[in-house]
Amino acid sequence: MTEDYFWGLTLSKEHPTEIWDPDMKSPGGGDANDSHALRGEHTLVVKQAVLGPKTADGEVNVVQAEAMGYKSDIKFPIAVLKGGAQSQAVLDLLFPDPPVTFKLIQGNGPIHLLGNHSVGSGEMVGEDDEDDELEDELEEEDMDDLDDIPDRNSIEDKKRKLPQQASNSKPKAKKIKAEDEK
């Protein structure tokens, strides 16, 4: 089971860097193992970048993301917005593993990033195996039930029908021959 939460952050000249890491220790001294912390697998989908209304006309703002790639960390610009011209960008960026660092590398902002933070339930692997076994058993029972239902087009049914049809058709043939002889 997955729970989805609205997510957002603001980058500006005063606060140019933000790290998304739900597993990071909280400022109050607790850590992710506290009962208040979210548990399970975390994913982040960044859907939109919006330039704040206080941005100067013509000012170019660039947001960079740093995240884990396949073999190494990747730093790449994800949004380039210009004050007075392009005030928002539609994104669809999936970050399957924390941490992700967002940084305003050019401009004064503010730039608002919006998206979804999803948390998996953290179910045990053994529970999934039991569910799979139960599904397999139910499918086998359904197949057994289907075996009990006679097949309408089976050979035995056709054999049973043939003598009946033949007996019905022979008297008609005899009647026709008898009429032809007269």
PDB file of C-alpha atoms in Angstrom:
ATOM      1  CA  MET A   1       0.000   0.000   0.000  1.00  0.00           C
ATOM      2  CA  THR A   2       1.255   3.477  -0.826  1.00  0.00           C
ATOM      3  CA  GLU A   3       0.402   6.766   0.825  1.00  0.00           C
ATOM      4  CA  ASP A   4       0.795   9.953  -1.210  1.00  0.00           C
ATOM      5  CA  TYR A   5       1.453  13.411   0.213  1.00  0.00           C
ATOM      6  CA  PHE A   6       1.632  16.834  -1.350  1.00  0.00           C
ATOM      7  CA  TRP A   7       5.216  18.081  -1.393  1.00  0.00           C
ATOM      8  CA  GLY A   8       6.723  21.500  -2.004  1.00  0.00           C
ATOM      9  CA  LEU A   9       9.760  23.655  -1.352  1.00  0.00           C
ATOM     10  CA  THR A  10      10.923  27.191  -2.132  1.00  0.00           C
ATOM     11  CA  LEU A  11      14.400  28.147  -3.292  1.00  0.00           C
ATOM     12  CA  SER A  12      15.559  31.773  -3.114  1.00  0.00           C
ATOM     13  CA  LYS A  13      18.669  33.917  -2.773  1.00  0.00           C
ATOM     14  CA  GLU A  14      18.374  33.622   1.026  1.00  0.00           C
ATOM     15  CA  HIS A  15      17.772  29.861   0.948  1.00  0.00           C
ATOM     16  CA  PRO A  16      19.342  28.486  -2.283  1.00  0.00           C
ATOM     17  CA  THR A  17      19.697  24.817  -1.277  1.00  0.00           C
ATOM     18  CA  GLU A  18      17.227  22.259   0.051  1.00  0.00           C
ATOM     19  CA  ILE A  19      17.720  18.532   0.623  1.00  0.00           C
ATOM     20  CA  TRP A  20      14.833  16.057   0.378  1.00  0.00           C
ATOM     21  CA  ASP A  21      15.700  13.142   2.641  1.00  0.00           C
ATOM     22  CA  PRO A  22      12.897  11.702   4.775  1.00  0.00           C
ATOM     23  CA  ASP A  23      15.406   9.328   6.392  1.00  0.00           C
ATOM     24  CA  MET A  24      17.636  12.191   7.629  1.00  0.00           C
ATOM     25  CA  LYS A  25      17.790  12.932  11.359  1.00  0.00           C
ATOM     26  CA  SER A  26      15.232  15.488  12.437  1.00  0.00           C
ATOM     27  CA  PRO A  27      16.351  18.840  13.919  1.00  0.00           C
ATOM     28  CA  GLY A  28      14.893  17.842  17.303  1.00  0.00           C
ATOM     29  CA  GLY A  29      17.506  15.111  17.763  1.00  0.00           C
ATOM     30  CA  GLY A  30      15.306  12.150  16.783  1.00  0.00           C
ATOM     31  CA  ASP A  31      15.916   9.974  13.789  1.00  0.00           C
ATOM     32  CA  ALA A  32      13.889   8.097  11.175  1.00  0.00           C
ATOM     33  CA  ASN A  33      13.379   5.181  13.593  1.00  0.00           C
ATOM     34  CA  ASP A  34      11.239   7.345  15.917  1.00  0.00           C
ATOM     35  CA  SER A  35       7.551   6.509  16.064  1.00  0.00           C
ATOM     36  CA  HIS A  36       6.801   9.939  14.534  1.00  0.00           C
ATOM     37  CA  ALA A  37       8.940   9.299  11.461  1.00  0.00           C
ATOM     38  CA  LEU A  38       7.479   8.002   8.215  1.00  0.00           C
ATOM     39  CA  ARG A  39       8.397   4.404   7.500  1.00  0.00           C
ATOM     40  CA  GLY A  40       8.720   2.506   4.257  1.00  0.00           C
ATOM     41  CA  GLU A  41      10.112   3.254   0.856  1.00  0.00           C
ATOM     42  CA  HIS A  42      10.080   6.908  -0.182  1.00  0.00           C
ATOM     43  CA  THR A  43       9.773   8.299  -3.688  1.00  0.00           C
ATOM     44  CA  LEU A  44       9.459  11.871  -4.876  1.00  0.00           C
ATOM     45  CA  VAL A  45       7.833  13.064  -8.086  1.00  0.00           C
ATOM     46  CA  VAL A  46       8.468  16.728  -8.932  1.00  0.00           C
ATOM     47  CA  LYS A  47       5.566  17.901 -11.100  1.00  0.00           C
ATOM     48  CA  GLN A  48       5.972  21.660 -11.464  1.00  0.00           C
ATOM     49  CA  ALA A  49       8.368  24.563 -11.027  1.00  0.00           C
ATOM     50  CA  VAL A  50       6.774  27.995 -10.511  1.00  0.00           C
ATOM     51  CA  LEU A  51       8.588  31.301 -10.470  1.00  0.00           C
ATOM     52  CA  GLY A  52       7.544  33.617  -7.647  1.00  0.00           C
ATOM     53  CA  PRO A  53       5.792  36.923  -8.417  1.00  0.00           C
ATOM     54  CA  LYS A  54       8.653  39.023  -6.969  1.00  0.00           C
ATOM     55  CA  THR A  55      11.115  37.859  -9.639  1.00  0.00           C
ATOM     56  CA  ALA A  56      12.636  40.679 -11.718  1.00  0.00           C
ATOM     57  CA  ASP A  57      11.656  40.806 -15.405  1.00  0.00           C
ATOM     58  CA  GLY A  58      14.319  39.246 -17.613  1.00  0.00           C
ATOM     59  CA  GLU A  59      16.086  37.497 -14.726  1.00  0.00           C
ATOM     60  CA  VAL A  60      16.987  33.889 -15.558  1.00  0.00           C
ATOM     61  CA  ASN A  61      16.638  31.377 -12.705  1.00  0.00           C
ATOM     62  CA  VAL A  62      18.091  27.882 -12.918  1.00  0.00           C
ATOM     63  CA  VAL A  63      17.320  24.999 -10.531  1.00  0.00           C
ATOM     64  CA  GLN A  64      19.676  22.048 -10.367  1.00  0.00           C
ATOM     65  CA  ALA A  65      18.970  18.635  -8.855  1.00  0.00           C
ATOM     66  CA  GLU A  66      21.580  16.235  -7.516  1.00  0.00           C
ATOM     67  CA  ALA A  67      20.473  12.648  -7.045  1.00  0.00           C
ATOM     68  CA  MET A  68      21.716   9.094  -7.172  1.00  0.00           C
ATOM     69  CA  GLY A  69      22.085   7.787 -10.699  1.00  0.00           C
ATOM     70  CA  TYR A  70      22.693   4.251 -11.876  1.00  0.00           C
ATOM     71  CA  LYS A  71      26.451   4.263 -11.295  1.00  0.00           C
ATOM     72  CA  SER A  72      27.140   7.630  -9.673  1.00  0.00           C
ATOM     73  CA  ASP A  73      25.518  10.826  -8.462  1.00  0.00           C
ATOM     74  CA  ILE A  74      24.079  13.106 -11.143  1.00  0.00           C
ATOM     75  CA  LYS A  75      23.883  16.916 -11.105  1.00  0.00           C
ATOM     76  CA  PHE A  76      21.655  18.391 -13.766  1.00  0.00           C
ATOM     77  CA  PRO A  77      19.511  21.500 -14.328  1.00  0.00           C
ATOM     78  CA  ILE A  78      15.825  20.621 -14.125  1.00  0.00           C
ATOM     79  CA  ALA A  79      14.198  24.029 -14.677  1.00  0.00           C
ATOM     80  CA  VAL A  80      15.197  27.289 -16.365  1.00  0.00           C
ATOM     81  CA  LEU A  81      12.665  30.065 -15.815  1.00  0.00           C
ATOM     82  CA  LYS A  82      12.816  33.717 -16.912  1.00  0.00           C
ATOM     83  CA  GLY A  83      11.061  36.506 -15.050  1.00  0.00           C
ATOM     84  CA  GLY A  84       8.373  38.221 -17.125  1.00  0.00           C
ATOM     85  CA  ALA A  85       8.458  35.501 -19.802  1.00  0.00           C
ATOM     86  CA  GLN A  86       8.241  31.911 -18.626  1.00  0.00           C
ATOM     87  CA  SER A  87       6.846  31.779 -15.101  1.00  0.00           C
ATOM     88  CA  GLN A  88       6.291  28.028 -14.776  1.00  0.00           C
ATOM     89  CA  ALA A  89       7.445  24.687 -16.140  1.00  0.00           C
ATOM     90  CA  VAL A  90       5.629  21.369 -16.097  1.00  0.00           C
ATOM     91  CA  LEU A  91       7.954  18.589 -14.953  1.00  0.00           C
ATOM     92  CA  ASP A  92       7.581  14.875 -14.397  1.00  0.00           C
ATOM     93  CA  LEU A  93      10.721  13.874 -12.543  1.00  0.00           C
ATOM     94  CA  LEU A  94      10.789  10.723 -10.435  1.00  0.00           C
ATOM     95  CA  PHE A  95      13.390  10.430  -7.702  1.00  0.00           C
ATOM     96  CA  PRO A  96      13.066   6.854  -6.384  1.00  0.00           C
ATOM     97  CA  ASP A  97      15.710   7.155  -3.672  1.00  0.00           C
ATOM     98  CA  PRO A  98      16.578   9.874  -1.173  1.00  0.00           C
ATOM     99  CA  PRO A  99      18.531  12.048  -0.772  1.00  0.00           C
ATOM    100  CA  VAL A 100      17.908  14.626  -3.505  1.00  0.00           C
ATOM    101  CA  THR A 101      19.506  18.072  -3.319  1.00  0.00           C
ATOM    102  CA  PHE A 102      17.781  20.989  -5.056  1.00  0.00           C
ATOM    103  CA  LYS A 103      19.836  24.123  -5.627  1.00  0.00           C
ATOM    104  CA  LEU A 104      19.158  27.525  -7.162  1.00  0.00           C
ATOM    105  CA  ILE A 105      22.380  27.907  -9.172  1.00  0.00           C
ATOM    106  CA  GLN A 106      21.443  31.103 -11.023  1.00  0.00           C
ATOM    107  CA  GLY A 107      19.065  33.943 -10.236  1.00  0.00           C
ATOM    108  CA  ASN A 108      17.465  35.203  -7.042  1.00  0.00           C
ATOM    109  CA  GLY A 109      14.176  33.289  -7.175  1.00  0.00           C
ATOM    110  CA  PRO A 110      11.966  32.552  -5.514  1.00  0.00           C
ATOM    111  CA  ILE A 111      11.198  29.305  -7.325  1.00  0.00           C
ATOM    112  CA  HIS A 112       8.607  26.920  -5.920  1.00  0.00           C
ATOM    113  CA  LEU A 113       8.894  23.203  -6.688  1.00  0.00           C
ATOM    114  CA  LEU A 114       5.719  21.135  -6.276  1.00  0.00           C
ATOM    115  CA  GLY A 115       5.043  17.423  -6.415  1.00  0.00           C
ATOM    116  CA  ASN A 116       4.133  14.200  -4.611  1.00  0.00           C
ATOM    117  CA  HIS A 117       5.969  12.358  -1.862  1.00  0.00           C
ATOM    118  CA  SER A 118       4.958   8.678  -1.798  1.00  0.00           C
ATOM    119  CA  VAL A 119       5.604   6.336   1.103  1.00  0.00           C
ATOM    120  CA  GLY A 120       5.380   2.563   0.638  1.00  0.00           C
ATOM    121  CA  SER A 121       3.924   0.503   3.460  1.00  0.00           C
ATOM    122  CA  GLY A 122       7.133  -1.420   4.112  1.00  0.00           C
ATOM    123  CA  GLU A 123       5.351  -4.796   4.094  1.00  0.00           C
ATOM    124  CA  MET A 124       7.446  -7.820   4.857  1.00  0.00           C
ATOM    125  CA  VAL A 125       8.489 -10.005   1.924  1.00  0.00           C
ATOM    126  CA  GLY A 126       7.087 -13.115   3.644  1.00  0.00           C
ATOM    127  CA  GLU A 127       3.592 -11.631   3.652  1.00  0.00           C
ATOM    128  CA  ASP A 128       3.691 -11.228  -0.126  1.00  0.00           C
ATOM    129  CA  ASP A 129       4.744 -14.861  -0.524  1.00  0.00           C
ATOM    130  CA  GLU A 130       1.761 -16.034   1.534  1.00  0.00           C
ATOM    131  CA  ASP A 131      -0.597 -13.915  -0.573  1.00  0.00           C
ATOM    132  CA  ASP A 132       0.866 -15.371  -3.773  1.00  0.00           C
ATOM    133  CA  GLU A 133       0.390 -18.921  -2.474  1.00  0.00           C
ATOM    134  CA  LEU A 134      -3.236 -18.189  -1.543  1.00  0.00           C
ATOM    135  CA  GLU A 135      -3.907 -16.741  -5.015  1.00  0.00           C
ATOM    136  CA  ASP A 136      -2.354 -19.816  -6.645  1.00  0.00           C
ATOM    137  CA  GLU A 137      -4.558 -22.127  -4.553  1.00  0.00           C
ATOM    138  CA  LEU A 138      -7.684 -20.170  -5.498  1.00  0.00           C
ATOM    139  CA  GLU A 139      -6.777 -20.309  -9.186  1.00  0.00           C
ATOM    140  CA  GLU A 140      -6.255 -24.088  -8.971  1.00  0.00           C
ATOM    141  CA  GLU A 141      -9.674 -24.498  -7.320  1.00  0.00           C
ATOM    142  CA  ASP A 142     -11.278 -22.416 -10.063  1.00  0.00           C
ATOM    143  CA  MET A 143      -9.624 -24.586 -12.707  1.00  0.00           C
ATOM    144  CA  ASP A 144     -10.856 -27.750 -10.938  1.00  0.00           C
ATOM    145  CA  ASP A 145     -14.391 -26.347 -10.981  1.00  0.00           C
ATOM    146  CA  LEU A 146     -14.098 -25.753 -14.722  1.00  0.00           C
ATOM    147  CA  ASP A 147     -13.080 -29.395 -15.250  1.00  0.00           C
ATOM    148  CA  ASP A 148     -16.411 -30.509 -13.734  1.00  0.00           C
ATOM    149  CA  ILE A 149     -18.409 -28.517 -16.299  1.00  0.00           C
ATOM    150  CA  PRO A 150     -19.096 -30.581 -19.449  1.00  0.00           C
ATOM    151  CA  ASP A 151     -17.735 -29.170 -22.669  1.00  0.00           C
ATOM    152  CA  ARG A 152     -20.598 -28.447 -25.046  1.00  0.00           C
ATOM    153  CA  ASN A 153     -18.504 -29.234 -28.077  1.00  0.00           C
ATOM    154  CA  SER A 154     -16.923 -32.409 -26.786  1.00  0.00           C
ATOM    155  CA  ILE A 155     -16.632 -35.452 -29.031  1.00  0.00           C
ATOM    156  CA  GLU A 156     -18.857 -37.527 -26.723  1.00  0.00           C
ATOM    157  CA  ASP A 157     -21.687 -35.019 -27.078  1.00  0.00           C
ATOM    158  CA  LYS A 158     -21.335 -35.081 -30.847  1.00  0.00           C
ATOM    159  CA  LYS A 159     -21.402 -38.892 -30.847  1.00  0.00           C
ATOM    160  CA  ARG A 160     -24.588 -38.825 -28.793  1.00  0.00           C
ATOM    161  CA  LYS A 161     -26.200 -36.358 -31.176  1.00  0.00           C
ATOM    162  CA  LEU A 162     -25.259 -38.167 -34.357  1.00  0.00           C
ATOM    163  CA  PRO A 163     -27.403 -41.301 -33.827  1.00  0.00           C
ATOM    164  CA  GLN A 164     -30.398 -39.179 -32.879  1.00  0.00           C
ATOM    165  CA  GLN A 165     -30.004 -37.015 -35.950  1.00  0.00           C
ATOM    166  CA  ALA A 166     -29.467 -40.044 -38.150  1.00  0.00           C
ATOM    167  CA  SER A 167     -32.586 -41.758 -36.818  1.00  0.00           C
ATOM    168  CA  ASN A 168     -34.612 -38.623 -37.461  1.00  0.00           C
ATOM    169  CA  SER A 169     -33.347 -38.240 -40.982  1.00  0.00           C
ATOM    170  CA  LYS A 170     -33.772 -41.896 -42.132  1.00  0.00           C
ATOM    171  CA  PRO A 171     -37.550 -42.029 -41.890  1.00  0.00           C
ATOM    172  CA  LYS A 172     -37.791 -38.871 -43.934  1.00  0.00           C
ATOM    173  CA  ALA A 173     -35.591 -40.405 -46.576  1.00  0.00           C
ATOM    174  CA  LYS A 174     -37.755 -43.525 -46.692  1.00  0.00           C
ATOM    175  CA  LYS A 175     -40.901 -41.469 -47.050  1.00  0.00           C
ATOM    176  CA  ILE A 176     -39.406 -39.586 -49.933  1.00  0.00           C
ATOM    177  CA  LYS A 177     -38.381 -42.807 -51.678  1.00  0.00           C
ATOM    178  CA  ALA A 178     -41.828 -44.268 -51.134  1.00  0.00           C
ATOM    179  CA  GLU A 179     -43.389 -41.220 -52.716  1.00  0.00           C
ATOM    180  CA  ASP A 180     -40.969 -41.363 -55.667  1.00  0.00           C
ATOM    181  CA  GLU A 181     -41.951 -45.002 -56.354  1.00  0.00           C
ATOM    182  CA  LYS A 182     -45.611 -44.098 -56.699  1.00  0.00           C
TER     183      LYS A 182
END
